[in-house]
Amino acid sequence: MSRRGVGALGGLVVLVLAAGAYMAPSGLDEILPDIAPSGGSSQGSTAQDEDVDADALAGASSDLDALAIAELVHGGGYDRDLFGQRWADIDRNGCDQRNDALRAGAVEVTTKPGTHGCVVLEATIQDPYTGTTIDFVKGENTVDIDHVVPLSRAWQQGASSWPEERREEFANTSGNLLAVDASANRSKGDRGPEEWMPDAGRCGYVIQWIDVKTEFELSVSAEEKSALEDELDECEGSL
């Protein structure tokens, strides 16, 4: 992923991620227990309470213009298993990517003994999608790891032609993973920004979405691009 966009997120939205345990994955990865949806509307304010970086916005706008436009290919044979091992340790640090994502920005972390600081039992997460604080406890099913650009979406926009190794990299790359409120994540599902936007951190979200698309050379639909442009305009208006 382009490091400009990811690095800019620190100044755009608090993407505080918690370390932890294996919880229900995002998108279409597997059937999930019912949780009442929260947040995640395509309506509402964009840049309220965000520190917006002009250079990051300009870079995202330029990257968006360079992305190929193609319509979504629905029903194209997507299967989660086509994206390789779930939560593989692709950075070879001895801890799987799911736990890395949970641990990345967590505070007040308590880890499980004997896991070399990998598995978190308790932590505090500032949810980037709702703006709320979550007291994470392993096993309570309050936090999901979201693929910012969902796997099924990527499949429809270029990943279907990749080798499995590339798809596994995409499914586990840290720049496409966020620890988020489970209800908000399940409200999002596999929808794109033309259908769903978080209630908080919208500027950071669109920049991260564009950054992932750019790094992996995925296309955007015309509706998706228009929604992203509208959000970027809102963010620029808050400068």
PDB file of C-alpha atoms in Angstrom:
ATOM      1  CA  MET A   1       0.000   0.000   0.000  1.00  0.00           C
ATOM      2  CA  SER A   2       1.133   3.483  -0.710  1.00  0.00           C
ATOM      3  CA  ARG A   3       2.733   4.618   2.538  1.00  0.00           C
ATOM      4  CA  ARG A   4       1.706   8.222   2.069  1.00  0.00           C
ATOM      5  CA  GLY A   5      -1.944   7.436   2.681  1.00  0.00           C
ATOM      6  CA  VAL A   6      -1.427   5.050   5.559  1.00  0.00           C
ATOM      7  CA  GLY A   7       0.982   7.370   7.303  1.00  0.00           C
ATOM      8  CA  ALA A   8      -1.440  10.243   6.925  1.00  0.00           C
ATOM      9  CA  LEU A   9      -4.114   8.412   8.823  1.00  0.00           C
ATOM     10  CA  GLY A  10      -2.424   9.149  12.095  1.00  0.00           C
ATOM     11  CA  GLY A  11      -3.335  12.783  11.570  1.00  0.00           C
ATOM     12  CA  LEU A  12      -6.728  12.137  10.078  1.00  0.00           C
ATOM     13  CA  VAL A  13      -8.486   9.824  12.469  1.00  0.00           C
ATOM     14  CA  VAL A  14      -7.545   7.880  15.519  1.00  0.00           C
ATOM     15  CA  LEU A  15      -7.263   4.367  14.184  1.00  0.00           C
ATOM     16  CA  VAL A  16      -6.700   2.754  17.514  1.00  0.00           C
ATOM     17  CA  LEU A  17      -6.686  -0.997  17.134  1.00  0.00           C
ATOM     18  CA  ALA A  18      -6.728  -3.558  19.879  1.00  0.00           C
ATOM     19  CA  ALA A  19      -4.688  -6.693  20.180  1.00  0.00           C
ATOM     20  CA  GLY A  20      -6.449  -9.834  20.759  1.00  0.00           C
ATOM     21  CA  ALA A  21      -8.192 -12.957  20.057  1.00  0.00           C
ATOM     22  CA  TYR A  22      -9.898 -14.618  17.189  1.00  0.00           C
ATOM     23  CA  MET A  23     -13.301 -13.072  16.729  1.00  0.00           C
ATOM     24  CA  ALA A  24     -15.843 -13.068  13.961  1.00  0.00           C
ATOM     25  CA  PRO A  25     -14.293 -11.887  10.684  1.00  0.00           C
ATOM     26  CA  SER A  26     -15.648  -9.124   8.552  1.00  0.00           C
ATOM     27  CA  GLY A  27     -17.666  -9.096   5.391  1.00  0.00           C
ATOM     28  CA  LEU A  28     -18.682 -12.452   3.938  1.00  0.00           C
ATOM     29  CA  ASP A  29     -15.974 -14.473   5.627  1.00  0.00           C
ATOM     30  CA  GLU A  30     -18.393 -16.585   7.635  1.00  0.00           C
ATOM     31  CA  ILE A  31     -21.888 -16.581   9.142  1.00  0.00           C
ATOM     32  CA  LEU A  32     -21.998 -14.247  12.113  1.00  0.00           C
ATOM     33  CA  PRO A  33     -24.258 -14.054  15.160  1.00  0.00           C
ATOM     34  CA  ASP A  34     -26.944 -11.383  15.097  1.00  0.00           C
ATOM     35  CA  ILE A  35     -25.900  -8.021  16.443  1.00  0.00           C
ATOM     36  CA  ALA A  36     -28.074  -4.966  16.089  1.00  0.00           C
ATOM     37  CA  PRO A  37     -26.558  -2.686  13.444  1.00  0.00           C
ATOM     38  CA  SER A  38     -25.085   0.601  14.555  1.00  0.00           C
ATOM     39  CA  GLY A  39     -23.629   3.495  12.637  1.00  0.00           C
ATOM     40  CA  GLY A  40     -22.613   3.208   9.028  1.00  0.00           C
ATOM     41  CA  SER A  41     -24.802   5.448   6.958  1.00  0.00           C
ATOM     42  CA  SER A  42     -23.974   6.954   3.611  1.00  0.00           C
ATOM     43  CA  GLN A  43     -25.538  10.141   4.954  1.00  0.00           C
ATOM     44  CA  GLY A  44     -24.233  12.579   7.544  1.00  0.00           C
ATOM     45  CA  SER A  45     -21.263  14.764   8.229  1.00  0.00           C
ATOM     46  CA  THR A  46     -17.855  13.847   6.888  1.00  0.00           C
ATOM     47  CA  ALA A  47     -15.037  15.687   8.589  1.00  0.00           C
ATOM     48  CA  GLN A  48     -16.465  16.640  11.968  1.00  0.00           C
ATOM     49  CA  ASP A  49     -14.002  16.099  14.783  1.00  0.00           C
ATOM     50  CA  GLU A  50     -11.261  14.956  12.390  1.00  0.00           C
ATOM     51  CA  ASP A  51      -7.861  16.483  11.901  1.00  0.00           C
ATOM     52  CA  VAL A  52      -7.694  16.607   8.123  1.00  0.00           C
ATOM     53  CA  ASP A  53      -4.330  16.722   6.368  1.00  0.00           C
ATOM     54  CA  ALA A  54      -4.296  18.656   3.109  1.00  0.00           C
ATOM     55  CA  ASP A  55      -1.410  16.694   1.596  1.00  0.00           C
ATOM     56  CA  ALA A  56      -3.078  13.371   2.331  1.00  0.00           C
ATOM     57  CA  LEU A  57      -6.302  14.553   0.766  1.00  0.00           C
ATOM     58  CA  ALA A  58      -4.507  15.822  -2.324  1.00  0.00           C
ATOM     59  CA  GLY A  59      -2.655  12.537  -2.650  1.00  0.00           C
ATOM     60  CA  ALA A  60      -5.861  10.541  -2.303  1.00  0.00           C
ATOM     61  CA  SER A  61      -7.583  12.668  -4.924  1.00  0.00           C
ATOM     62  CA  SER A  62      -4.712  12.155  -7.348  1.00  0.00           C
ATOM     63  CA  ASP A  63      -4.626   8.410  -6.681  1.00  0.00           C
ATOM     64  CA  LEU A  64      -8.379   8.129  -7.175  1.00  0.00           C
ATOM     65  CA  ASP A  65      -8.158   9.820 -10.570  1.00  0.00           C
ATOM     66  CA  ALA A  66      -5.563   7.267 -11.636  1.00  0.00           C
ATOM     67  CA  LEU A  67      -7.680   4.208 -10.789  1.00  0.00           C
ATOM     68  CA  ALA A  68      -9.354   2.312 -13.601  1.00  0.00           C
ATOM     69  CA  ILE A  69     -13.147   2.538 -13.720  1.00  0.00           C
ATOM     70  CA  ALA A  70     -15.070  -0.693 -14.235  1.00  0.00           C
ATOM     71  CA  GLU A  71     -18.475  -1.895 -13.179  1.00  0.00           C
ATOM     72  CA  LEU A  72     -18.794  -4.482 -10.419  1.00  0.00           C
ATOM     73  CA  VAL A  73     -19.052  -8.072 -11.631  1.00  0.00           C
ATOM     74  CA  HIS A  74     -21.692  -9.608  -9.383  1.00  0.00           C
ATOM     75  CA  GLY A  75     -21.917 -13.358  -8.886  1.00  0.00           C
ATOM     76  CA  GLY A  76     -18.402 -13.974 -10.140  1.00  0.00           C
ATOM     77  CA  GLY A  77     -17.515 -17.042  -8.073  1.00  0.00           C
ATOM     78  CA  TYR A  78     -16.166 -15.395  -4.920  1.00  0.00           C
ATOM     79  CA  ASP A  79     -15.130 -17.763  -2.119  1.00  0.00           C
ATOM     80  CA  ARG A  80     -13.256 -16.758   1.029  1.00  0.00           C
ATOM     81  CA  ASP A  81     -10.968 -19.755   0.654  1.00  0.00           C
ATOM     82  CA  LEU A  82      -9.640 -18.281  -2.586  1.00  0.00           C
ATOM     83  CA  PHE A  83      -7.828 -15.691  -0.439  1.00  0.00           C
ATOM     84  CA  GLY A  84      -5.580 -18.235   1.216  1.00  0.00           C
ATOM     85  CA  GLN A  85      -4.953 -18.891   4.876  1.00  0.00           C
ATOM     86  CA  ARG A  86      -7.036 -16.818   7.242  1.00  0.00           C
ATOM     87  CA  TRP A  87      -4.920 -14.404   9.244  1.00  0.00           C
ATOM     88  CA  ALA A  88      -1.589 -15.710   8.061  1.00  0.00           C
ATOM     89  CA  ASP A  89       1.589 -14.339   9.627  1.00  0.00           C
ATOM     90  CA  ILE A  90       2.690 -12.664   6.409  1.00  0.00           C
ATOM     91  CA  ASP A  91       5.168 -10.334   8.099  1.00  0.00           C
ATOM     92  CA  ARG A  92       6.828 -13.282   9.881  1.00  0.00           C
ATOM     93  CA  ASN A  93       6.832 -11.630  13.284  1.00  0.00           C
ATOM     94  CA  GLY A  94       5.527 -14.708  15.070  1.00  0.00           C
ATOM     95  CA  CYS A  95       1.986 -13.362  15.435  1.00  0.00           C
ATOM     96  CA  ASP A  96      -0.847 -13.698  12.928  1.00  0.00           C
ATOM     97  CA  GLN A  97      -2.165 -10.621  11.142  1.00  0.00           C
ATOM     98  CA  ARG A  98      -5.491 -10.673  12.964  1.00  0.00           C
ATOM     99  CA  ASN A  99      -3.823 -10.358  16.326  1.00  0.00           C
ATOM    100  CA  ASP A 100      -1.378  -7.828  14.902  1.00  0.00           C
ATOM    101  CA  ALA A 101      -4.330  -5.680  13.806  1.00  0.00           C
ATOM    102  CA  LEU A 102      -5.965  -5.955  17.200  1.00  0.00           C
ATOM    103  CA  ARG A 103      -2.746  -5.089  18.993  1.00  0.00           C
ATOM    104  CA  ALA A 104      -1.552  -2.316  16.704  1.00  0.00           C
ATOM    105  CA  GLY A 105      -3.053   0.687  18.456  1.00  0.00           C
ATOM    106  CA  ALA A 106      -4.503  -0.777  21.627  1.00  0.00           C
ATOM    107  CA  VAL A 107      -4.050   0.824  25.014  1.00  0.00           C
ATOM    108  CA  GLU A 108      -4.093  -0.730  28.479  1.00  0.00           C
ATOM    109  CA  VAL A 109      -3.354  -4.116  26.959  1.00  0.00           C
ATOM    110  CA  THR A 110      -3.220  -7.362  28.902  1.00  0.00           C
ATOM    111  CA  THR A 111      -1.782 -10.258  26.896  1.00  0.00           C
ATOM    112  CA  LYS A 112      -2.147 -13.989  27.375  1.00  0.00           C
ATOM    113  CA  PRO A 113       0.879 -15.540  29.080  1.00  0.00           C
ATOM    114  CA  GLY A 114       2.964 -17.768  26.851  1.00  0.00           C
ATOM    115  CA  THR A 115       1.986 -16.039  23.586  1.00  0.00           C
ATOM    116  CA  HIS A 116       4.980 -13.673  23.478  1.00  0.00           C
ATOM    117  CA  GLY A 117       2.666 -10.681  23.704  1.00  0.00           C
ATOM    118  CA  CYS A 118       0.590 -11.774  20.721  1.00  0.00           C
ATOM    119  CA  VAL A 119      -2.866 -12.632  22.085  1.00  0.00           C
ATOM    120  CA  VAL A 120      -4.657  -9.916  24.018  1.00  0.00           C
ATOM    121  CA  LEU A 121      -7.061 -10.734  26.804  1.00  0.00           C
ATOM    122  CA  GLU A 122      -8.175  -7.179  27.514  1.00  0.00           C
ATOM    123  CA  ALA A 123      -7.616  -3.799  25.868  1.00  0.00           C
ATOM    124  CA  THR A 124      -9.207  -0.441  25.171  1.00  0.00           C
ATOM    125  CA  ILE A 125     -10.083   0.469  21.593  1.00  0.00           C
ATOM    126  CA  GLN A 126     -11.202   3.794  20.204  1.00  0.00           C
ATOM    127  CA  ASP A 127     -13.460   2.546  17.431  1.00  0.00           C
ATOM    128  CA  PRO A 128     -12.698   4.352  14.159  1.00  0.00           C
ATOM    129  CA  TYR A 129     -16.179   3.691  12.718  1.00  0.00           C
ATOM    130  CA  THR A 130     -18.382   4.937  15.569  1.00  0.00           C
ATOM    131  CA  GLY A 131     -16.005   7.121  17.552  1.00  0.00           C
ATOM    132  CA  THR A 132     -16.890   5.219  20.720  1.00  0.00           C
ATOM    133  CA  THR A 133     -14.560   3.576  23.215  1.00  0.00           C
ATOM    134  CA  ILE A 134     -14.754  -0.207  23.515  1.00  0.00           C
ATOM    135  CA  ASP A 135     -13.484  -2.110  26.534  1.00  0.00           C
ATOM    136  CA  PHE A 136     -12.413  -5.245  24.722  1.00  0.00           C
ATOM    137  CA  VAL A 137     -12.447  -8.549  26.580  1.00  0.00           C
ATOM    138  CA  LYS A 138     -11.484 -11.730  24.752  1.00  0.00           C
ATOM    139  CA  GLY A 139     -14.540 -13.835  23.962  1.00  0.00           C
ATOM    140  CA  GLU A 140     -17.149 -11.096  24.339  1.00  0.00           C
ATOM    141  CA  ASN A 141     -17.566 -10.627  20.577  1.00  0.00           C
ATOM    142  CA  THR A 142     -17.609  -6.819  20.655  1.00  0.00           C
ATOM    143  CA  VAL A 143     -14.843  -6.227  18.111  1.00  0.00           C
ATOM    144  CA  ASP A 144     -14.336  -7.449  14.546  1.00  0.00           C
ATOM    145  CA  ILE A 145     -11.340  -7.124  12.282  1.00  0.00           C
ATOM    146  CA  ASP A 146     -12.663  -5.417   9.177  1.00  0.00           C
ATOM    147  CA  HIS A 147     -11.183  -5.636   5.708  1.00  0.00           C
ATOM    148  CA  VAL A 148     -11.564  -1.974   4.781  1.00  0.00           C
ATOM    149  CA  VAL A 149     -11.912  -3.002   1.136  1.00  0.00           C
ATOM    150  CA  PRO A 150     -13.903  -6.245   1.533  1.00  0.00           C
ATOM    151  CA  LEU A 151     -12.533  -9.416   0.001  1.00  0.00           C
ATOM    152  CA  SER A 152     -15.625 -10.035  -2.099  1.00  0.00           C
ATOM    153  CA  ARG A 153     -15.430  -6.475  -3.399  1.00  0.00           C
ATOM    154  CA  ALA A 154     -11.780  -6.918  -4.333  1.00  0.00           C
ATOM    155  CA  TRP A 155     -12.670 -10.169  -6.103  1.00  0.00           C
ATOM    156  CA  GLN A 156     -15.126  -8.265  -8.317  1.00  0.00           C
ATOM    157  CA  GLN A 157     -12.660  -5.470  -9.045  1.00  0.00           C
ATOM    158  CA  GLY A 158      -9.525  -7.312 -10.053  1.00  0.00           C
ATOM    159  CA  ALA A 159      -8.544  -9.927  -7.478  1.00  0.00           C
ATOM    160  CA  SER A 160     -10.240 -12.766  -9.361  1.00  0.00           C
ATOM    161  CA  SER A 161      -7.320 -12.715 -11.823  1.00  0.00           C
ATOM    162  CA  TRP A 162      -4.596 -12.747  -9.149  1.00  0.00           C
ATOM    163  CA  PRO A 163      -2.594 -15.790  -8.050  1.00  0.00           C
ATOM    164  CA  GLU A 164      -3.594 -17.112  -4.638  1.00  0.00           C
ATOM    165  CA  GLU A 165      -0.415 -15.724  -3.045  1.00  0.00           C
ATOM    166  CA  ARG A 166      -1.433 -12.199  -4.014  1.00  0.00           C
ATOM    167  CA  ARG A 167      -4.943 -12.705  -2.700  1.00  0.00           C
ATOM    168  CA  GLU A 168      -3.566 -14.037   0.598  1.00  0.00           C
ATOM    169  CA  GLU A 169      -1.365 -10.964   0.854  1.00  0.00           C
ATOM    170  CA  PHE A 170      -4.377  -8.733   0.260  1.00  0.00           C
ATOM    171  CA  ALA A 171      -6.465 -10.528   2.879  1.00  0.00           C
ATOM    172  CA  ASN A 172      -3.746 -10.124   5.504  1.00  0.00           C
ATOM    173  CA  THR A 173      -2.037  -6.832   4.717  1.00  0.00           C
ATOM    174  CA  SER A 174      -2.090  -4.541   7.739  1.00  0.00           C
ATOM    175  CA  GLY A 175      -3.082  -1.504   5.684  1.00  0.00           C
ATOM    176  CA  ASN A 176      -6.444  -3.103   4.891  1.00  0.00           C
ATOM    177  CA  LEU A 177      -7.276  -4.245   8.426  1.00  0.00           C
ATOM    178  CA  LEU A 178      -9.002  -2.332  11.221  1.00  0.00           C
ATOM    179  CA  ALA A 179     -10.251  -3.400  14.631  1.00  0.00           C
ATOM    180  CA  VAL A 180     -13.762  -1.975  14.777  1.00  0.00           C
ATOM    181  CA  ASP A 181     -17.085  -2.152  16.563  1.00  0.00           C
ATOM    182  CA  ALA A 182     -18.688  -5.477  15.595  1.00  0.00           C
ATOM    183  CA  SER A 183     -22.130  -3.967  15.015  1.00  0.00           C
ATOM    184  CA  ALA A 184     -20.785  -1.277  12.693  1.00  0.00           C
ATOM    185  CA  ASN A 185     -18.736  -3.814  10.776  1.00  0.00           C
ATOM    186  CA  ARG A 186     -21.705  -6.086  10.212  1.00  0.00           C
ATOM    187  CA  SER A 187     -23.804  -3.128   9.171  1.00  0.00           C
ATOM    188  CA  LYS A 188     -21.168  -2.429   6.532  1.00  0.00           C
ATOM    189  CA  GLY A 189     -20.935  -6.025   5.278  1.00  0.00           C
ATOM    190  CA  ASP A 190     -19.290  -6.073   1.856  1.00  0.00           C
ATOM    191  CA  ARG A 191     -20.625  -2.702   0.746  1.00  0.00           C
ATOM    192  CA  GLY A 192     -18.558   0.074  -0.760  1.00  0.00           C
ATOM    193  CA  PRO A 193     -18.555   3.811   0.022  1.00  0.00           C
ATOM    194  CA  GLU A 194     -21.371   4.468  -2.439  1.00  0.00           C
ATOM    195  CA  GLU A 195     -23.615   2.458  -0.094  1.00  0.00           C
ATOM    196  CA  TRP A 196     -22.030   2.719   3.341  1.00  0.00           C
ATOM    197  CA  MET A 197     -19.836   5.146   5.266  1.00  0.00           C
ATOM    198  CA  PRO A 198     -18.856   5.100   8.942  1.00  0.00           C
ATOM    199  CA  ASP A 199     -20.355   7.607  11.355  1.00  0.00           C
ATOM    200  CA  ALA A 200     -16.884   8.710  12.472  1.00  0.00           C
ATOM    201  CA  GLY A 201     -13.506   9.081  10.804  1.00  0.00           C
ATOM    202  CA  ARG A 202     -14.907   9.400   7.304  1.00  0.00           C
ATOM    203  CA  CYS A 203     -11.951  11.302   5.864  1.00  0.00           C
ATOM    204  CA  GLY A 204      -9.498   8.718   7.136  1.00  0.00           C
ATOM    205  CA  TYR A 205     -11.740   5.955   5.861  1.00  0.00           C
ATOM    206  CA  VAL A 206     -11.928   7.219   2.274  1.00  0.00           C
ATOM    207  CA  ILE A 207      -8.189   7.871   2.163  1.00  0.00           C
ATOM    208  CA  GLN A 208      -7.486   4.364   3.411  1.00  0.00           C
ATOM    209  CA  TRP A 209      -9.972   2.884   0.914  1.00  0.00           C
ATOM    210  CA  ILE A 210      -8.282   4.707  -1.979  1.00  0.00           C
ATOM    211  CA  ASP A 211      -4.835   3.780  -0.690  1.00  0.00           C
ATOM    212  CA  VAL A 212      -5.695   0.072  -0.658  1.00  0.00           C
ATOM    213  CA  LYS A 213      -7.207   0.271  -4.127  1.00  0.00           C
ATOM    214  CA  THR A 214      -4.078   2.029  -5.385  1.00  0.00           C
ATOM    215  CA  GLU A 215      -1.594  -0.349  -3.796  1.00  0.00           C
ATOM    216  CA  PHE A 216      -3.334  -3.414  -5.218  1.00  0.00           C
ATOM    217  CA  GLU A 217      -4.341  -1.806  -8.517  1.00  0.00           C
ATOM    218  CA  LEU A 218      -8.040  -2.526  -8.055  1.00  0.00           C
ATOM    219  CA  SER A 219     -10.660  -0.782 -10.135  1.00  0.00           C
ATOM    220  CA  VAL A 220     -13.494   1.431  -8.882  1.00  0.00           C
ATOM    221  CA  SER A 221     -17.044   1.625 -10.159  1.00  0.00           C
ATOM    222  CA  ALA A 222     -18.376   4.950 -11.411  1.00  0.00           C
ATOM    223  CA  GLU A 223     -20.755   5.172  -8.432  1.00  0.00           C
ATOM    224  CA  GLU A 224     -17.962   4.324  -6.017  1.00  0.00           C
ATOM    225  CA  LYS A 225     -15.668   6.976  -7.488  1.00  0.00           C
ATOM    226  CA  SER A 226     -18.389   9.608  -7.317  1.00  0.00           C
ATOM    227  CA  ALA A 227     -19.060   8.834  -3.649  1.00  0.00           C
ATOM    228  CA  LEU A 228     -15.351   8.998  -2.828  1.00  0.00           C
ATOM    229  CA  GLU A 229     -14.993  12.314  -4.653  1.00  0.00           C
ATOM    230  CA  ASP A 230     -17.936  13.752  -2.715  1.00  0.00           C
ATOM    231  CA  GLU A 231     -16.381  12.677   0.582  1.00  0.00           C
ATOM    232  CA  LEU A 232     -12.983  14.127  -0.357  1.00  0.00           C
ATOM    233  CA  ASP A 233     -14.664  17.418  -1.267  1.00  0.00           C
ATOM    234  CA  GLU A 234     -16.347  17.480   2.149  1.00  0.00           C
ATOM    235  CA  CYS A 235     -13.027  16.804   3.838  1.00  0.00           C
ATOM    236  CA  GLU A 236     -11.266  19.523   1.848  1.00  0.00           C
ATOM    237  CA  GLY A 237     -14.037  21.934   2.805  1.00  0.00           C
ATOM    238  CA  SER A 238     -13.205  21.399   6.473  1.00  0.00           C
ATOM    239  CA  LEU A 239      -9.588  22.544   6.106  1.00  0.00           C
TER     240      LEU A 239
END
